[in-house]
mmCIF file with all atom_site columns, C-alpha atoms in Angstrom:
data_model
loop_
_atom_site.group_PDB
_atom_site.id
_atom_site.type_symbol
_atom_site.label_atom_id
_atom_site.label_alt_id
_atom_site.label_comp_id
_atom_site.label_asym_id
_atom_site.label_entity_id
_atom_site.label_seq_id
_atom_site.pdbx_PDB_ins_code
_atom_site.Cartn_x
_atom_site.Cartn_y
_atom_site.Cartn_z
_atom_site.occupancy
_atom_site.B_iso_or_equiv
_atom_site.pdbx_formal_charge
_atom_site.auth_seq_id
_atom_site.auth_comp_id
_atom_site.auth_asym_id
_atom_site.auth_atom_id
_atom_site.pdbx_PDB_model_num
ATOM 1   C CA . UNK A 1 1   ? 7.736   -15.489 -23.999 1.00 42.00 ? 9   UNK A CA 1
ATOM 2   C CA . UNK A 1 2   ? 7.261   -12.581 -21.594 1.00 46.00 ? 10  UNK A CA 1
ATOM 3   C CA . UNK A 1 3   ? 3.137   -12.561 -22.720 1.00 46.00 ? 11  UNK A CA 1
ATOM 4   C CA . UNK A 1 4   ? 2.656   -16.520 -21.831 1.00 51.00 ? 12  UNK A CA 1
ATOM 5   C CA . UNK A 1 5   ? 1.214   -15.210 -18.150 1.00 54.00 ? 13  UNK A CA 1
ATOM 6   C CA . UNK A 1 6   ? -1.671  -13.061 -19.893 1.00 61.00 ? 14  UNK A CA 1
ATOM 7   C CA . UNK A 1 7   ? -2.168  -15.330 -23.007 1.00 59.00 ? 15  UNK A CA 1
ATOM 8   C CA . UNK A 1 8   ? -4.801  -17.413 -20.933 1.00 65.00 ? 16  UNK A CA 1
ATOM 9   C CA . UNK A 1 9   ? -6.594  -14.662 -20.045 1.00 79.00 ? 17  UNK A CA 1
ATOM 10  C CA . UNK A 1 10  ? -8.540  -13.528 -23.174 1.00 85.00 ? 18  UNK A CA 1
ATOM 11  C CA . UNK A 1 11  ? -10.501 -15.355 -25.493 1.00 87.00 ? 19  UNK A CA 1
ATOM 12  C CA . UNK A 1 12  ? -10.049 -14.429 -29.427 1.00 86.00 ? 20  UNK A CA 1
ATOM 13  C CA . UNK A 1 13  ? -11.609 -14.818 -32.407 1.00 90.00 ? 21  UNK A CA 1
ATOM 14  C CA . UNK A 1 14  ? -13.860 -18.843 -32.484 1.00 87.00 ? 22  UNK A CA 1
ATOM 15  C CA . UNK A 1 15  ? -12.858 -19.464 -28.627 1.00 89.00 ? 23  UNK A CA 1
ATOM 16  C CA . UNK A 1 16  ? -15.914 -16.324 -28.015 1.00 88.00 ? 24  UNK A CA 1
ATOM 17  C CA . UNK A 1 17  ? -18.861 -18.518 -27.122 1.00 87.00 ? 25  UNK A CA 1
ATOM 18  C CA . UNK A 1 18  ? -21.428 -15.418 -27.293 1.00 87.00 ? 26  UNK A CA 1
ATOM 19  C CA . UNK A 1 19  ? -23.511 -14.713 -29.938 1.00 91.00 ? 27  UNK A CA 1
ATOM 20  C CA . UNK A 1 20  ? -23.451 -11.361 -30.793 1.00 91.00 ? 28  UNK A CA 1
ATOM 21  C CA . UNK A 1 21  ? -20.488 -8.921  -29.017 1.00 92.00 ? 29  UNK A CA 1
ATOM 22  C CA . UNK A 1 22  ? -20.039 -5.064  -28.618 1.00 91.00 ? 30  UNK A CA 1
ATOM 23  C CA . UNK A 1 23  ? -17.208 -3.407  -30.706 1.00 87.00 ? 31  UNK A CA 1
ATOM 24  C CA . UNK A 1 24  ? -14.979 -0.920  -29.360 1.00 84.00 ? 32  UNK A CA 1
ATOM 25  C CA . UNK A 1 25  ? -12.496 0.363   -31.663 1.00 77.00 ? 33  UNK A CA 1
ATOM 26  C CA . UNK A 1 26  ? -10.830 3.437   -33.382 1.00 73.00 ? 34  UNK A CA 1
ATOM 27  C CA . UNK A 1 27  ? -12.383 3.239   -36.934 1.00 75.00 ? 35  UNK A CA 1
ATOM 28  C CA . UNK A 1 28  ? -15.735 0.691   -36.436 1.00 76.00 ? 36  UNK A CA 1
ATOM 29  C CA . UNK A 1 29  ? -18.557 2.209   -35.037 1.00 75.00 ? 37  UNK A CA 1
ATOM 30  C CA . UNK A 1 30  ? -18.884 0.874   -31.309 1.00 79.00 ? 38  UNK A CA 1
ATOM 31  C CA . UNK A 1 31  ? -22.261 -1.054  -31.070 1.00 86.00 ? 39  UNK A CA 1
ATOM 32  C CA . UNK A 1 32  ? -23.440 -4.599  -30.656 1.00 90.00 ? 40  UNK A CA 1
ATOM 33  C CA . UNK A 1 33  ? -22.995 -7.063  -33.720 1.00 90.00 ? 41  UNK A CA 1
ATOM 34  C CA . UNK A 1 34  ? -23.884 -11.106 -33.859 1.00 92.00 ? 42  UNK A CA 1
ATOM 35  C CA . UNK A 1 35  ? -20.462 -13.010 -33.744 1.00 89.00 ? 43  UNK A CA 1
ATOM 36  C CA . UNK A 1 36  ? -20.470 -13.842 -36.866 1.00 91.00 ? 44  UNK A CA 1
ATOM 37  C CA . UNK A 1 37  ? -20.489 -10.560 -38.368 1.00 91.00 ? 45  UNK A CA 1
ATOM 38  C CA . UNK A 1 38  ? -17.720 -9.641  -36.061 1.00 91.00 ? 46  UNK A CA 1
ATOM 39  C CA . UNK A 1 39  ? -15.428 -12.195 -36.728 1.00 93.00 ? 47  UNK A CA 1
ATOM 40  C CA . UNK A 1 40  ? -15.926 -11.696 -40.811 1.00 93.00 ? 48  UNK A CA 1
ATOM 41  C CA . UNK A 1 41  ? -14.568 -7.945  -39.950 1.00 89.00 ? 49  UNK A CA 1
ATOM 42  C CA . UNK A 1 42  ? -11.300 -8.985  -38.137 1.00 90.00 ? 50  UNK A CA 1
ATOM 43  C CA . UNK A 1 43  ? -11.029 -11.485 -41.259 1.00 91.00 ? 51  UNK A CA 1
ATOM 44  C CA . UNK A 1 44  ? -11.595 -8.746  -43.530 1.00 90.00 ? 52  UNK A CA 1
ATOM 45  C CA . UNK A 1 45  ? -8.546  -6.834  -41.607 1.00 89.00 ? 53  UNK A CA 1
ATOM 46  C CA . UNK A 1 46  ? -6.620  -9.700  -41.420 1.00 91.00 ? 54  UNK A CA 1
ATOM 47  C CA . UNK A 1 47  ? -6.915  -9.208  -37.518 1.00 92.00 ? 55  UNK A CA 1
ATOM 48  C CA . UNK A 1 48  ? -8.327  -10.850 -34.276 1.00 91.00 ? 56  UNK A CA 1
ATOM 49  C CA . UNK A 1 49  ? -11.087 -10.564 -32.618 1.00 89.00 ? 57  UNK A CA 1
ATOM 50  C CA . UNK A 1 50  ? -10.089 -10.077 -28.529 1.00 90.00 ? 58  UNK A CA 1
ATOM 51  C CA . UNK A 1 51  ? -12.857 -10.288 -25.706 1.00 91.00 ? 59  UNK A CA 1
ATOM 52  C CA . UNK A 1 52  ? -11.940 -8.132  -23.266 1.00 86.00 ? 60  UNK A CA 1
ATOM 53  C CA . UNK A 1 53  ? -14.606 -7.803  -21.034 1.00 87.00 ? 61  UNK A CA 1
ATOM 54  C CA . UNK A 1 54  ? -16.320 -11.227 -20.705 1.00 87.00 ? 62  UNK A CA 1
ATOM 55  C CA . UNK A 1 55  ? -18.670 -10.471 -17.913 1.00 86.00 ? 63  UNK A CA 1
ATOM 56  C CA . UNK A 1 56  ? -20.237 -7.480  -19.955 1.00 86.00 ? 64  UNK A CA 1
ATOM 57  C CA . UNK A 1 57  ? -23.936 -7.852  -21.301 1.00 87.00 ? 65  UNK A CA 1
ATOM 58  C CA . UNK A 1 58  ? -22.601 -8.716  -24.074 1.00 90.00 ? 66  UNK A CA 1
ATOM 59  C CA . UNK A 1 59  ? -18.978 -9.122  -23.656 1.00 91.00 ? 67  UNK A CA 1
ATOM 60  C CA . UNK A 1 60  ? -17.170 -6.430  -24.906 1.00 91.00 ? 68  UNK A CA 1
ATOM 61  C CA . UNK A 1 61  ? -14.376 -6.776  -28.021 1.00 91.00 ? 69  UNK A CA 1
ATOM 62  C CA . UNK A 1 62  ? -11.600 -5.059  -29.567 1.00 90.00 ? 70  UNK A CA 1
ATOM 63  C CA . UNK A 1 63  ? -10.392 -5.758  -33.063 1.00 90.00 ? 71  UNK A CA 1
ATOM 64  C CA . UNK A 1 64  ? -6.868  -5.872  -33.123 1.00 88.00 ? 72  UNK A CA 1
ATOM 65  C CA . UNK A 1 65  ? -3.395  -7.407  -33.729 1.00 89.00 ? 73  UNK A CA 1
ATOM 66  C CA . UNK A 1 66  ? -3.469  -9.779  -30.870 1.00 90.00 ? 74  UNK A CA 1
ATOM 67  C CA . UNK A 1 67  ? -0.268  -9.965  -30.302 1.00 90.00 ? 75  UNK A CA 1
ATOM 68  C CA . UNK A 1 68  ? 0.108   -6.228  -29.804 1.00 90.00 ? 76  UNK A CA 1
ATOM 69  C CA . UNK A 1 69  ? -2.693  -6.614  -27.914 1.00 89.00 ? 77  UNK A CA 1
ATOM 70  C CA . UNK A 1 70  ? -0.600  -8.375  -25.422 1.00 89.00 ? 78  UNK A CA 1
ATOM 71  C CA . UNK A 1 71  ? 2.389   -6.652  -25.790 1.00 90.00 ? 79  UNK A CA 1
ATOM 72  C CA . UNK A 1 72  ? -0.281  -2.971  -25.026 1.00 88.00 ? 80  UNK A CA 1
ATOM 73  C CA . UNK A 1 73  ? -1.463  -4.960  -21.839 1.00 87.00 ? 81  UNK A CA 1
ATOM 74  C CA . UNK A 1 74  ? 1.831   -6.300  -20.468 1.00 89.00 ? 82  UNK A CA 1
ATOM 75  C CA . UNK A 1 75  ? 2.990   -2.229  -20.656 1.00 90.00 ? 83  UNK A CA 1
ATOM 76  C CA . UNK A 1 76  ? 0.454   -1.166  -19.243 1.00 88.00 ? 84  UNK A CA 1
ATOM 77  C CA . UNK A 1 77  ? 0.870   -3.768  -15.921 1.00 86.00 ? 85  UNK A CA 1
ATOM 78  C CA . UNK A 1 78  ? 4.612   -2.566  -15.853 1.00 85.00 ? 86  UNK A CA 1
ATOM 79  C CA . UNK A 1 79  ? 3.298   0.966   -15.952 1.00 84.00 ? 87  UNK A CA 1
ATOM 80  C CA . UNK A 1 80  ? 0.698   0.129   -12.797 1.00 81.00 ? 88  UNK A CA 1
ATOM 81  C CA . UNK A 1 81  ? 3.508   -1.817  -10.929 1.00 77.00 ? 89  UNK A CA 1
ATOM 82  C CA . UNK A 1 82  ? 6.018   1.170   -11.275 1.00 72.00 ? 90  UNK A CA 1
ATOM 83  C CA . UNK A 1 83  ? 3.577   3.328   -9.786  1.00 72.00 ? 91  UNK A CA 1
ATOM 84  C CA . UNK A 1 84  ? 2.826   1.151   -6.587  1.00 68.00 ? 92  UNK A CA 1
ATOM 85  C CA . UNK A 1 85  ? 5.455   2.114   -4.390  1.00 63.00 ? 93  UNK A CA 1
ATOM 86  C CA . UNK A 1 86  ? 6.258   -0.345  -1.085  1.00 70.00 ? 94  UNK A CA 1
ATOM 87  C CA . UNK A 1 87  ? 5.873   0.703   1.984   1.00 72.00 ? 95  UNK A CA 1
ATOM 88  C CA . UNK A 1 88  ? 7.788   -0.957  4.520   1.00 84.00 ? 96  UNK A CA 1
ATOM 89  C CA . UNK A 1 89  ? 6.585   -0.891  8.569   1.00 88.00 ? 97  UNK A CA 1
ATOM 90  C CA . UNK A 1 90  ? 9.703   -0.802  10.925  1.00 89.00 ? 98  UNK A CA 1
ATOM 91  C CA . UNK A 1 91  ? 9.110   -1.524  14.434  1.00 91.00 ? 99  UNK A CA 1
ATOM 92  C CA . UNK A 1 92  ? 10.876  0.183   17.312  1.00 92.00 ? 100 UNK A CA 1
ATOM 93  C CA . UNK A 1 93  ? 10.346  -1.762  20.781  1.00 91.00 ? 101 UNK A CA 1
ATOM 94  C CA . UNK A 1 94  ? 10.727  0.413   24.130  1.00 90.00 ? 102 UNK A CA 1
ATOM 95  C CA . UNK A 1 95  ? 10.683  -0.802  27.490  1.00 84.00 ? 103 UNK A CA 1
ATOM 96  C CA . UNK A 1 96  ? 8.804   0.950   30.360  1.00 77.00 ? 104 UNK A CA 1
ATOM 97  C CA . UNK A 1 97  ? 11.586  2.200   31.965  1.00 79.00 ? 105 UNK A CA 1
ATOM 98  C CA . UNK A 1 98  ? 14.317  3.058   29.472  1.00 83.00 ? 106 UNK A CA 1
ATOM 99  C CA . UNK A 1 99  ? 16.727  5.419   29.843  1.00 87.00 ? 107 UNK A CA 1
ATOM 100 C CA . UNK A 1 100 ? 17.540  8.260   27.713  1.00 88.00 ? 108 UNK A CA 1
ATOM 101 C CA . UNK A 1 101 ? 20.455  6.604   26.095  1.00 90.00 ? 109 UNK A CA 1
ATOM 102 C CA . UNK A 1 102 ? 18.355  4.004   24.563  1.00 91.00 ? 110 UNK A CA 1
ATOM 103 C CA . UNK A 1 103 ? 15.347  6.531   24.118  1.00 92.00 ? 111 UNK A CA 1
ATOM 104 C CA . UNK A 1 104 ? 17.688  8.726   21.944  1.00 92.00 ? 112 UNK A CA 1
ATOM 105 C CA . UNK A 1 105 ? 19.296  5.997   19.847  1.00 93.00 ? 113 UNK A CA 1
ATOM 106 C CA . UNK A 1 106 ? 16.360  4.929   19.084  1.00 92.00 ? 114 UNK A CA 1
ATOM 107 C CA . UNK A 1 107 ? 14.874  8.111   18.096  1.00 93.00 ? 115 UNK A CA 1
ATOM 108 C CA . UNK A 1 108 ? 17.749  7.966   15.462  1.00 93.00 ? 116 UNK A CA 1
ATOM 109 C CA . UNK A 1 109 ? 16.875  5.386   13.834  1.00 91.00 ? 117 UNK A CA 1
ATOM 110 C CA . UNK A 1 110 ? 13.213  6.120   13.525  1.00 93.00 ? 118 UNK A CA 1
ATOM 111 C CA . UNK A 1 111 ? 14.519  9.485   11.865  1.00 93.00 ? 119 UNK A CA 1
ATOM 112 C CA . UNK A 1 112 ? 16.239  7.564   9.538   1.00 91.00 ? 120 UNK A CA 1
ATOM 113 C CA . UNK A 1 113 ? 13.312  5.212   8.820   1.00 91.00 ? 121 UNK A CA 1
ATOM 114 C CA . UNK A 1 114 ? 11.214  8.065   8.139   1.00 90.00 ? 122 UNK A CA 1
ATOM 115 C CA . UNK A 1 115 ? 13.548  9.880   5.785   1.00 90.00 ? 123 UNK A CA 1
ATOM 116 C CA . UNK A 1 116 ? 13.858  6.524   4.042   1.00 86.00 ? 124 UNK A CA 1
ATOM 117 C CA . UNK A 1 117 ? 9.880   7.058   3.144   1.00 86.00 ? 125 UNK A CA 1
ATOM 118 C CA . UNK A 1 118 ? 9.151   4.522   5.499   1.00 89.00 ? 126 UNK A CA 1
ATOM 119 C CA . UNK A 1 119 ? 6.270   3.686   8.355   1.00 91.00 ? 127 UNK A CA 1
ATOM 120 C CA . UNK A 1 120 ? 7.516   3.135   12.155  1.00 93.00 ? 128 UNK A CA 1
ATOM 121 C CA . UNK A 1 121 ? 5.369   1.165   14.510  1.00 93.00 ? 129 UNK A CA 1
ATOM 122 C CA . UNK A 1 122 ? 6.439   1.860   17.956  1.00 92.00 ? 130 UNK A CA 1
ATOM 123 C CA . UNK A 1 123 ? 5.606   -0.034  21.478  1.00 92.00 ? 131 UNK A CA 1
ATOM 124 C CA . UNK A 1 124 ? 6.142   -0.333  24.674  1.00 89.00 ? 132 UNK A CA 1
ATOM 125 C CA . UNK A 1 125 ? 6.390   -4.066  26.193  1.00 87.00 ? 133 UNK A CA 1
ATOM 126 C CA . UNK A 1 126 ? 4.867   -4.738  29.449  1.00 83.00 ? 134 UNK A CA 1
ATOM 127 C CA . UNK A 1 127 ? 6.470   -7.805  30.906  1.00 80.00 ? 135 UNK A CA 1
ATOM 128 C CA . UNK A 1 128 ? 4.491   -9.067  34.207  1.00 74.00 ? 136 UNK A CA 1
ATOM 129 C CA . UNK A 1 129 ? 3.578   -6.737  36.688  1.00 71.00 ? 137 UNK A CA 1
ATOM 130 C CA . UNK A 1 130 ? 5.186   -3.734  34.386  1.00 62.00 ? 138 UNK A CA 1
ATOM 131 C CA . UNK A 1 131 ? 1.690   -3.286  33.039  1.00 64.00 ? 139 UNK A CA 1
ATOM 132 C CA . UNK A 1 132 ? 0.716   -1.075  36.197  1.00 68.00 ? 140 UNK A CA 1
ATOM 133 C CA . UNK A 1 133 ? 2.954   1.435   34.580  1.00 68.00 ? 141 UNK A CA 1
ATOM 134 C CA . UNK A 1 134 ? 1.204   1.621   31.106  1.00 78.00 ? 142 UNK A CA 1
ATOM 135 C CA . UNK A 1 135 ? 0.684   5.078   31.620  1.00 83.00 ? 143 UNK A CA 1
ATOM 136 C CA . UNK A 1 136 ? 4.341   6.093   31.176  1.00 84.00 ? 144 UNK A CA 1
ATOM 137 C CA . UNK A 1 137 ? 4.779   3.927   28.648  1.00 84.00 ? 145 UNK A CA 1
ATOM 138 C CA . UNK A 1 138 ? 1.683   5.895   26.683  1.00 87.00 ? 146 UNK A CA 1
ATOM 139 C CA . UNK A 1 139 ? 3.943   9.340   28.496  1.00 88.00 ? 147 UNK A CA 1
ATOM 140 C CA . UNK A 1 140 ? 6.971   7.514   26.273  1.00 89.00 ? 148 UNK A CA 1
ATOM 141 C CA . UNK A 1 141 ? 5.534   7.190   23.022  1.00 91.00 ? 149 UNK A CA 1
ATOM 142 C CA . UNK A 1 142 ? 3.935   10.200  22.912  1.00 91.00 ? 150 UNK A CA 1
ATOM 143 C CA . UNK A 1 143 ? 7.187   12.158  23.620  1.00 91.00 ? 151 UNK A CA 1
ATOM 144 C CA . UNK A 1 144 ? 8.336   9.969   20.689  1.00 92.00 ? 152 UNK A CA 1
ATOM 145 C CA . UNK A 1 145 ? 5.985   11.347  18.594  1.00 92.00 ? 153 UNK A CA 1
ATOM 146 C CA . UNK A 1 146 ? 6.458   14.532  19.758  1.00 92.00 ? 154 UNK A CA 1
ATOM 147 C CA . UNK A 1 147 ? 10.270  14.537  19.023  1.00 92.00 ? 155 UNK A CA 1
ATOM 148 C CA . UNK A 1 148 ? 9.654   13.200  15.385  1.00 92.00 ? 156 UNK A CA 1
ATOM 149 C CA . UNK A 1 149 ? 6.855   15.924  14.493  1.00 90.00 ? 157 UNK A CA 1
ATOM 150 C CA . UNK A 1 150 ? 9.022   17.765  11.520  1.00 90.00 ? 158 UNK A CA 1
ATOM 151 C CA . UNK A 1 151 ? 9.528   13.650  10.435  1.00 90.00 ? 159 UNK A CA 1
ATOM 152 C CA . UNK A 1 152 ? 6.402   12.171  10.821  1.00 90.00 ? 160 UNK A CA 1
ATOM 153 C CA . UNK A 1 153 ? 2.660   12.686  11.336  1.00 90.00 ? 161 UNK A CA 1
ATOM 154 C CA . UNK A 1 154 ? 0.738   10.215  13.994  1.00 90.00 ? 162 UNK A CA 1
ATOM 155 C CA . UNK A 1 155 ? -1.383  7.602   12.258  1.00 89.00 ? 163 UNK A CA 1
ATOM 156 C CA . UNK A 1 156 ? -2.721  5.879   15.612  1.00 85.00 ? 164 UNK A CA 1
ATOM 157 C CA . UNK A 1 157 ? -2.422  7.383   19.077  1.00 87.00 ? 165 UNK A CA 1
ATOM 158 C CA . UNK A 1 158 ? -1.313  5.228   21.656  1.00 87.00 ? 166 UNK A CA 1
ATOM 159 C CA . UNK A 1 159 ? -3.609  2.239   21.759  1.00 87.00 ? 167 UNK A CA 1
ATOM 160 C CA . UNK A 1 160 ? -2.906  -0.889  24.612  1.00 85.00 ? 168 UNK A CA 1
ATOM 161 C CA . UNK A 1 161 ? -2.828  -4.270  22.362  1.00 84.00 ? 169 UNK A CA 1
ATOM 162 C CA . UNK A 1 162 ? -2.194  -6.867  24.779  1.00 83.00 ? 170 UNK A CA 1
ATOM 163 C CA . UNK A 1 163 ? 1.231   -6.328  26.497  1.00 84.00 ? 171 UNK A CA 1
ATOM 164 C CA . UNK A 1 164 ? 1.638   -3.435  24.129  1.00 87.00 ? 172 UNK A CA 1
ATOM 165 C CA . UNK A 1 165 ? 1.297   -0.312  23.825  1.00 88.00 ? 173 UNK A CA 1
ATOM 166 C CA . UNK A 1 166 ? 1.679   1.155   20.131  1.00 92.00 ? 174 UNK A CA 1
ATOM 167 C CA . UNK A 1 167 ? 1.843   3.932   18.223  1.00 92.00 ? 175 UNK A CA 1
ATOM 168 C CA . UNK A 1 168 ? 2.026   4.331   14.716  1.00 92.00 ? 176 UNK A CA 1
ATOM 169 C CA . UNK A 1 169 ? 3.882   7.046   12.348  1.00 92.00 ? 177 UNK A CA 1
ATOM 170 C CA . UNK A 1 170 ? 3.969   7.893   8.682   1.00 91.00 ? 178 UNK A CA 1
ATOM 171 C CA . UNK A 1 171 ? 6.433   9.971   7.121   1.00 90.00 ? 179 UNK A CA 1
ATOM 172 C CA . UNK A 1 172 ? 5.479   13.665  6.207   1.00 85.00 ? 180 UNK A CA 1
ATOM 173 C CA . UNK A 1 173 ? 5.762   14.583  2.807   1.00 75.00 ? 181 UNK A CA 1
ATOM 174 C CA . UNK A 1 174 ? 8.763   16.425  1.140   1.00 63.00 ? 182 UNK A CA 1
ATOM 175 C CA . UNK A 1 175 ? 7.541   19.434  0.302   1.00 55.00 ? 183 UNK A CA 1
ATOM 176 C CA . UNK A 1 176 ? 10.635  21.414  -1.217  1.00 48.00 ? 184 UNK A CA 1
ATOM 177 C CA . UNK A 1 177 ? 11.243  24.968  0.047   1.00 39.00 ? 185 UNK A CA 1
ATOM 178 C CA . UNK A 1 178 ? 7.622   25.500  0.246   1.00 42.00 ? 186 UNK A CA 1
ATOM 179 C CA . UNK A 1 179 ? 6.383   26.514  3.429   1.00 43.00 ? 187 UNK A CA 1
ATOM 180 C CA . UNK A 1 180 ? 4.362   24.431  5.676   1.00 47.00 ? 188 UNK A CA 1
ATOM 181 C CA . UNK A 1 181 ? 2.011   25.154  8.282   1.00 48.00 ? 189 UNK A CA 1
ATOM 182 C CA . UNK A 1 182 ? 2.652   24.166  11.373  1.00 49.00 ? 190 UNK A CA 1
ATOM 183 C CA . UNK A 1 183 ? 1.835   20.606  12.445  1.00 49.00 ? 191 UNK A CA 1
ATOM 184 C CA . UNK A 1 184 ? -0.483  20.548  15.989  1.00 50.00 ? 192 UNK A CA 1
ATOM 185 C CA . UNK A 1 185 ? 1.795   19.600  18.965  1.00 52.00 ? 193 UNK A CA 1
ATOM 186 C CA . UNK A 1 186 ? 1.393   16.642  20.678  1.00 52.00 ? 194 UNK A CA 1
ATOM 187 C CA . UNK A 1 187 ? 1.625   17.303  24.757  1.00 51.00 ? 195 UNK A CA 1
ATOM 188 C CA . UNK A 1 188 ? 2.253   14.077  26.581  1.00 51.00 ? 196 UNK A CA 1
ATOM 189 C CA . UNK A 1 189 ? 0.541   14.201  29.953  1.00 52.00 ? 197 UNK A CA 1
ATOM 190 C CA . UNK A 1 190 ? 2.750   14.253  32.956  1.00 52.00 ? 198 UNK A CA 1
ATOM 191 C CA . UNK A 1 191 ? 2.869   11.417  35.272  1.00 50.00 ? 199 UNK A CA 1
ATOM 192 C CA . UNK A 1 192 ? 4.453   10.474  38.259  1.00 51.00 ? 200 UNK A CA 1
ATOM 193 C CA . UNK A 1 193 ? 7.288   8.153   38.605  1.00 49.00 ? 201 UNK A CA 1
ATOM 194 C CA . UNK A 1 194 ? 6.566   5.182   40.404  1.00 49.00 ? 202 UNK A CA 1
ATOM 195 C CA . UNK A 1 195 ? 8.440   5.148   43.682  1.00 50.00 ? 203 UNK A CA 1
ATOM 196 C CA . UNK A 1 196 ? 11.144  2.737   43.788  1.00 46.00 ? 204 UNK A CA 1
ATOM 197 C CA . UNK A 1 197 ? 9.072   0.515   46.174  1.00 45.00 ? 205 UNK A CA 1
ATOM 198 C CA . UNK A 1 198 ? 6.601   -0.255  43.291  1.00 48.00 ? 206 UNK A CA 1
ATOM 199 C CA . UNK A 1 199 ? 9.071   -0.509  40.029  1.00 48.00 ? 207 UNK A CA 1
ATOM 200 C CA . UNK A 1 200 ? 9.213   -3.824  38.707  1.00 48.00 ? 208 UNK A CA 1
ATOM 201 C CA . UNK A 1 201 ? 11.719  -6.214  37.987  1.00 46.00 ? 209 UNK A CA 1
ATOM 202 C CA . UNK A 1 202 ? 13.169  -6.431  34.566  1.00 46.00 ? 210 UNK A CA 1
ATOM 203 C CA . UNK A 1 203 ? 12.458  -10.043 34.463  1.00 42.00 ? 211 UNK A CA 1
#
């Protein structure tokens, strides 16, 4: 049966161990009554008697059908989970040095992440002695974030984790035709390229 995972949850009717329970309901007058009295008026309506809040002082109960009881609290779980949507995180990994090519394809796919409604998380990875150059790789991702202003706003500014160096975006939401102010520029700093001398090796 599709109400076995909530039949556990709820005591009814002689399974109530308290002795007298409040009554919530559409036609009884909600105030406190000893259990017996309470379970003579589901009798009487050829109902149940549901706890539904145990820890209250004292519990809390609803007279009613209990299987419709169920079937009102499964809906309403379908109704929550409908309304939490997923949001899925896809990282983007950038090296200290990459090249426009790479930068640009994977601009493209961040776009395309963000349109789908969901978060990126990008980084630059310092491997060895690349982490002397953590300043252009902050330079990198906040050009990135820069680039993907009309798709995103900036959750986290560049923060150094480690051998990384992330950023996170959300996606900006679709607001039809109507018009939007504009969204604060983000200026990356400029910084000198290391000479030659100093670059490390890709290994």
């Amino acid at each position: 049966m599709k109400n076995d995972s909530l039949k556990g949850q709820y005591r009814i009717n002689e399974q109530i161990r308290a002795k007298e329970v409040r009554i919530v309901s559409d036609d009884i007058e909600p105030k406190v009554y000893p259990i017996f009295q309470a379970l003579k008026m589901a009798e009487e309506k050829e109902l149940d008697l549901v706890e539904i809040s145990p820890n209250a002082e004292p519990p809390v109960c609803r007279i009613i059908d209990y299987s419709k009881f169920l079937y009102q609290q499964k809906k309403r779980q379908k109704e929550q989970k409908a309304k939490q949507v997923k949001v899925n995180v896809k990282e983007i990994r950038f090296g200290p040095q990459t090249d426009d090519h790479d930068y640009n394809f994977k601009l493209k796919h961040a776009k395309g992440f963000l349109e789908d409604g969901d978060k990126v998380k990008a980084y630059v990875f310092f491997k060895g002695r690349s982490i002397l150059f953590k300043e252009q790789g902050e330079v990198l991702l906040l050009r990135f974030a820069n680039d993907l202003e009309d798709y995103a706003k900036v959750d986290q500014l560049p923060v150094l984790e480690g051998k990384r160096m992330i950023i996170q975006l959300s996606p900006k939401k679709k607001e039809g035709t109507s018009k939007k102010p504009a969204a604060p520029k983000v200026v990356a700093p400029k910084v000198a390229a290391p000479k030659a001398s100093e670059e490390p090796t890709e290994e």
